[in-house]
Amino acid sequence: MPPLTRRNARDDARARTTVTAALVAAAALTAAGCSGADRPATGAAPADAASLKLTPTTPAARGPVDRVDWLLEDEPDSLDLDTQGSSAGRVVLTNVCERLYRLQPDMTVKPLLAEQAANPDDKTLVLTLRDGVTFHDGSPLTADDVLWSLKRHADPDMEQSDEFGNVASMTKTGAAEIT
């Protein structure tokens, strides 16, 4: 490489300045592209955060969709709720598996697989299962299926066993009933 003359040194300084400016501009554009959106993709004005009304629910679906992309922080470890410890697995499984009841945003309880519950005394809970429920393969849900699941959840080696600390026994007491 020939030694730098005054002219080459000036050109080299300009080139370094140009490259530095280009790198700064590229970094700024990259940072802007990774920042949170301040307006909808449609080009509407930014929302005033102070005037937004937050709600605990989303609007009801308006019809079928062709595709849904779901962003999870990682892959589920398993599709077994009793052994699934990651939040990604729980997100998927809550959309695949039904519960007997669902806690609502207002802290009330909504029946899902259980149609009703009765308390004949202070220590007894009788669940009546909803009729017409089927599994993914089309087979009907039975009281035997629910009892098996409850007993599996109660096993001390399972993730949800702490929810059964006050349960002395569980039995099928009718075609669609667990006590």
mmCIF file of C-alpha atoms in Angstrom:
data_model
loop_
_atom_site.group_PDB
_atom_site.id
_atom_site.type_symbol
_atom_site.label_atom_id
_atom_site.label_comp_id
_atom_site.label_asym_id
_atom_site.label_seq_id
_atom_site.Cartn_x
_atom_site.Cartn_y
_atom_site.Cartn_z
ATOM 1 C CA MET A 1 0.000 0.000 0.000
ATOM 2 C CA PRO A 2 1.522 3.379 -0.969
ATOM 3 C CA PRO A 3 2.125 5.929 1.789
ATOM 4 C CA LEU A 4 -0.672 8.452 2.280
ATOM 5 C CA THR A 5 -0.161 11.866 0.806
ATOM 6 C CA ARG A 6 -1.985 14.946 2.064
ATOM 7 C CA ARG A 7 -4.632 14.473 -0.597
ATOM 8 C CA ASN A 8 -5.046 10.739 0.204
ATOM 9 C CA ALA A 9 -5.260 11.502 3.932
ATOM 10 C CA ARG A 10 -8.043 14.057 3.337
ATOM 11 C CA ASP A 11 -9.929 11.642 1.092
ATOM 12 C CA ASP A 12 -9.466 8.917 3.693
ATOM 13 C CA ALA A 13 -10.856 11.192 6.437
ATOM 14 C CA ARG A 14 -13.890 12.038 4.270
ATOM 15 C CA ALA A 15 -14.449 8.354 3.542
ATOM 16 C CA ARG A 16 -14.288 7.529 7.275
ATOM 17 C CA THR A 17 -16.742 10.350 8.010
ATOM 18 C CA THR A 18 -19.103 9.116 5.284
ATOM 19 C CA VAL A 19 -18.904 5.509 6.526
ATOM 20 C CA THR A 20 -19.428 6.616 10.135
ATOM 21 C CA ALA A 21 -22.459 8.708 9.153
ATOM 22 C CA ALA A 22 -23.890 5.782 7.191
ATOM 23 C CA LEU A 23 -23.419 3.432 10.154
ATOM 24 C CA VAL A 24 -25.080 5.911 12.538
ATOM 25 C CA ALA A 25 -28.015 6.299 10.119
ATOM 26 C CA ALA A 26 -28.332 2.514 9.755
ATOM 27 C CA ALA A 27 -28.275 2.063 13.541
ATOM 28 C CA ALA A 28 -30.958 4.739 13.974
ATOM 29 C CA LEU A 29 -33.181 3.126 11.351
ATOM 30 C CA THR A 30 -32.697 -0.296 12.916
ATOM 31 C CA ALA A 31 -33.567 1.042 16.371
ATOM 32 C CA ALA A 32 -36.657 2.787 14.990
ATOM 33 C CA GLY A 33 -37.743 -0.408 13.224
ATOM 34 C CA CYS A 34 -37.474 -2.378 16.478
ATOM 35 C CA SER A 35 -39.296 0.129 18.649
ATOM 36 C CA GLY A 36 -42.949 -0.182 19.579
ATOM 37 C CA ALA A 37 -45.511 1.056 17.112
ATOM 38 C CA ASP A 38 -46.989 4.431 17.918
ATOM 39 C CA ARG A 39 -49.821 4.139 15.425
ATOM 40 C CA PRO A 40 -51.810 1.415 13.713
ATOM 41 C CA ALA A 41 -50.477 0.015 10.444
ATOM 42 C CA THR A 42 -53.243 1.863 8.613
ATOM 43 C CA GLY A 43 -51.453 5.177 9.202
ATOM 44 C CA ALA A 44 -53.998 6.538 11.679
ATOM 45 C CA ALA A 45 -52.872 9.022 14.297
ATOM 46 C CA PRO A 46 -51.240 7.705 17.483
ATOM 47 C CA ALA A 47 -53.655 6.736 20.251
ATOM 48 C CA ASP A 48 -53.820 8.878 23.378
ATOM 49 C CA ALA A 49 -52.928 6.334 26.077
ATOM 50 C CA ALA A 50 -54.733 8.352 28.764
ATOM 51 C CA SER A 51 -58.028 8.081 26.889
ATOM 52 C CA LEU A 52 -57.866 4.340 26.158
ATOM 53 C CA LYS A 53 -60.535 2.223 27.839
ATOM 54 C CA LEU A 54 -59.023 -1.042 29.051
ATOM 55 C CA THR A 55 -61.306 -4.083 29.263
ATOM 56 C CA PRO A 56 -60.714 -7.569 30.679
ATOM 57 C CA THR A 57 -62.127 -9.265 27.581
ATOM 58 C CA THR A 58 -61.827 -9.029 23.831
ATOM 59 C CA PRO A 59 -64.708 -8.646 21.385
ATOM 60 C CA ALA A 60 -66.441 -11.814 20.236
ATOM 61 C CA ALA A 61 -65.147 -13.443 17.067
ATOM 62 C CA ARG A 62 -66.764 -12.209 13.861
ATOM 63 C CA GLY A 63 -66.303 -15.396 11.860
ATOM 64 C CA PRO A 64 -63.767 -17.993 10.748
ATOM 65 C CA VAL A 65 -60.180 -17.091 9.878
ATOM 66 C CA ASP A 66 -57.915 -18.750 7.333
ATOM 67 C CA ARG A 67 -54.808 -18.668 9.510
ATOM 68 C CA VAL A 68 -53.634 -17.675 12.966
ATOM 69 C CA ASP A 69 -49.998 -17.039 13.860
ATOM 70 C CA TRP A 70 -49.329 -17.397 17.553
ATOM 71 C CA LEU A 71 -46.197 -15.960 19.123
ATOM 72 C CA LEU A 72 -44.952 -18.034 22.057
ATOM 73 C CA GLU A 73 -41.703 -17.531 23.915
ATOM 74 C CA ASP A 74 -40.803 -21.191 23.360
ATOM 75 C CA GLU A 75 -42.232 -24.545 22.300
ATOM 76 C CA PRO A 76 -44.449 -26.371 24.804
ATOM 77 C CA ASP A 77 -42.555 -29.102 26.670
ATOM 78 C CA SER A 78 -45.573 -31.378 26.450
ATOM 79 C CA LEU A 79 -49.278 -31.383 25.713
ATOM 80 C CA ASP A 80 -49.940 -33.002 29.091
ATOM 81 C CA LEU A 81 -51.334 -30.388 31.484
ATOM 82 C CA ASP A 82 -50.145 -32.327 34.522
ATOM 83 C CA THR A 83 -46.515 -32.310 33.449
ATOM 84 C CA GLN A 84 -46.430 -28.997 31.596
ATOM 85 C CA GLY A 85 -44.489 -26.401 33.519
ATOM 86 C CA SER A 86 -43.829 -23.732 30.890
ATOM 87 C CA SER A 87 -46.127 -20.808 30.266
ATOM 88 C CA ALA A 88 -46.062 -21.554 26.514
ATOM 89 C CA GLY A 89 -47.519 -25.002 27.176
ATOM 90 C CA ARG A 90 -50.192 -23.586 29.448
ATOM 91 C CA VAL A 91 -51.196 -21.026 26.806
ATOM 92 C CA VAL A 92 -51.626 -23.775 24.208
ATOM 93 C CA LEU A 93 -53.354 -26.213 26.546
ATOM 94 C CA THR A 94 -55.896 -23.693 27.827
ATOM 95 C CA ASN A 95 -57.040 -23.404 24.228
ATOM 96 C CA VAL A 96 -57.131 -27.181 23.671
ATOM 97 C CA CYS A 97 -58.438 -28.583 26.973
ATOM 98 C CA GLU A 98 -61.675 -27.555 28.691
ATOM 99 C CA ARG A 99 -62.020 -27.227 32.444
ATOM 100 C CA LEU A 100 -65.034 -27.948 34.602
ATOM 101 C CA TYR A 101 -65.317 -24.223 35.390
ATOM 102 C CA ARG A 102 -63.619 -21.036 34.219
ATOM 103 C CA LEU A 103 -62.811 -18.055 36.396
ATOM 104 C CA GLN A 104 -64.200 -14.929 34.743
ATOM 105 C CA PRO A 105 -62.520 -11.495 34.705
ATOM 106 C CA ASP A 106 -65.018 -10.269 37.336
ATOM 107 C CA MET A 107 -63.974 -13.219 39.575
ATOM 108 C CA THR A 108 -67.245 -15.120 39.101
ATOM 109 C CA VAL A 109 -67.143 -18.756 38.025
ATOM 110 C CA LYS A 110 -68.661 -19.898 34.735
ATOM 111 C CA PRO A 111 -69.524 -23.583 34.211
ATOM 112 C CA LEU A 112 -67.916 -25.243 31.202
ATOM 113 C CA LEU A 113 -67.868 -29.041 31.350
ATOM 114 C CA ALA A 114 -69.786 -28.974 34.619
ATOM 115 C CA GLU A 115 -73.377 -27.948 34.082
ATOM 116 C CA GLN A 116 -74.066 -27.371 37.750
ATOM 117 C CA ALA A 117 -72.682 -27.889 41.246
ATOM 118 C CA ALA A 118 -74.521 -28.704 44.439
ATOM 119 C CA ASN A 119 -73.391 -28.740 48.066
ATOM 120 C CA PRO A 120 -75.624 -31.165 50.026
ATOM 121 C CA ASP A 121 -73.463 -30.413 53.105
ATOM 122 C CA ASP A 122 -70.404 -28.368 54.066
ATOM 123 C CA LYS A 123 -67.945 -31.050 52.928
ATOM 124 C CA THR A 124 -69.549 -32.411 49.759
ATOM 125 C CA LEU A 125 -69.527 -31.116 46.208
ATOM 126 C CA VAL A 126 -71.656 -32.835 43.562
ATOM 127 C CA LEU A 127 -70.863 -31.942 39.939
ATOM 128 C CA THR A 128 -73.318 -32.619 37.136
ATOM 129 C CA LEU A 129 -71.602 -32.778 33.749
ATOM 130 C CA ARG A 130 -72.850 -31.014 30.665
ATOM 131 C CA ASP A 131 -74.510 -33.294 28.121
ATOM 132 C CA GLY A 132 -73.303 -33.521 24.501
ATOM 133 C CA VAL A 133 -69.598 -32.812 25.130
ATOM 134 C CA THR A 134 -67.186 -34.686 22.878
ATOM 135 C CA PHE A 135 -63.430 -35.116 22.685
ATOM 136 C CA HIS A 136 -61.428 -34.066 19.615
ATOM 137 C CA ASP A 137 -61.966 -37.528 18.108
ATOM 138 C CA GLY A 138 -65.749 -37.286 18.524
ATOM 139 C CA SER A 139 -66.083 -39.741 21.417
ATOM 140 C CA PRO A 140 -68.453 -38.600 24.181
ATOM 141 C CA LEU A 141 -67.214 -37.241 27.517
ATOM 142 C CA THR A 142 -68.309 -39.477 30.390
ATOM 143 C CA ALA A 143 -68.259 -39.209 34.167
ATOM 144 C CA ASP A 144 -65.588 -41.942 34.118
ATOM 145 C CA ASP A 145 -63.373 -39.681 31.976
ATOM 146 C CA VAL A 146 -63.807 -36.742 34.355
ATOM 147 C CA LEU A 147 -63.184 -38.899 37.430
ATOM 148 C CA TRP A 148 -60.005 -40.340 35.855
ATOM 149 C CA SER A 149 -58.744 -36.831 35.065
ATOM 150 C CA LEU A 150 -59.535 -35.506 38.541
ATOM 151 C CA LYS A 151 -57.785 -38.424 40.222
ATOM 152 C CA ARG A 152 -54.775 -37.984 37.946
ATOM 153 C CA HIS A 153 -54.609 -34.252 38.744
ATOM 154 C CA ALA A 154 -54.781 -35.096 42.469
ATOM 155 C CA ASP A 155 -51.796 -37.464 42.298
ATOM 156 C CA PRO A 156 -49.016 -35.945 44.448
ATOM 157 C CA ASP A 157 -46.550 -36.223 41.540
ATOM 158 C CA MET A 158 -48.679 -34.017 39.303
ATOM 159 C CA GLU A 159 -48.437 -30.278 38.715
ATOM 160 C CA GLN A 160 -51.940 -29.468 40.014
ATOM 161 C CA SER A 161 -52.058 -31.779 43.040
ATOM 162 C CA ASP A 162 -51.973 -28.836 45.456
ATOM 163 C CA GLU A 163 -55.496 -27.954 44.323
ATOM 164 C CA PHE A 164 -56.784 -31.178 45.919
ATOM 165 C CA GLY A 165 -55.381 -30.750 49.439
ATOM 166 C CA ASN A 166 -58.850 -30.672 51.047
ATOM 167 C CA VAL A 167 -60.366 -33.474 48.951
ATOM 168 C CA ALA A 168 -60.966 -36.686 50.910
ATOM 169 C CA SER A 169 -62.428 -38.763 48.057
ATOM 170 C CA MET A 170 -63.868 -38.587 44.543
ATOM 171 C CA THR A 171 -66.409 -41.016 43.119
ATOM 172 C CA LYS A 172 -68.770 -41.388 40.198
ATOM 173 C CA THR A 173 -72.268 -41.196 41.658
ATOM 174 C CA GLY A 174 -74.344 -41.113 38.464
ATOM 175 C CA ALA A 175 -74.104 -41.339 34.690
ATOM 176 C CA ALA A 176 -73.132 -37.653 34.525
ATOM 177 C CA GLU A 177 -72.260 -37.016 38.148
ATOM 178 C CA ILE A 178 -69.083 -36.854 40.266
ATOM 179 C CA THR A 179 -69.155 -36.436 44.060
#
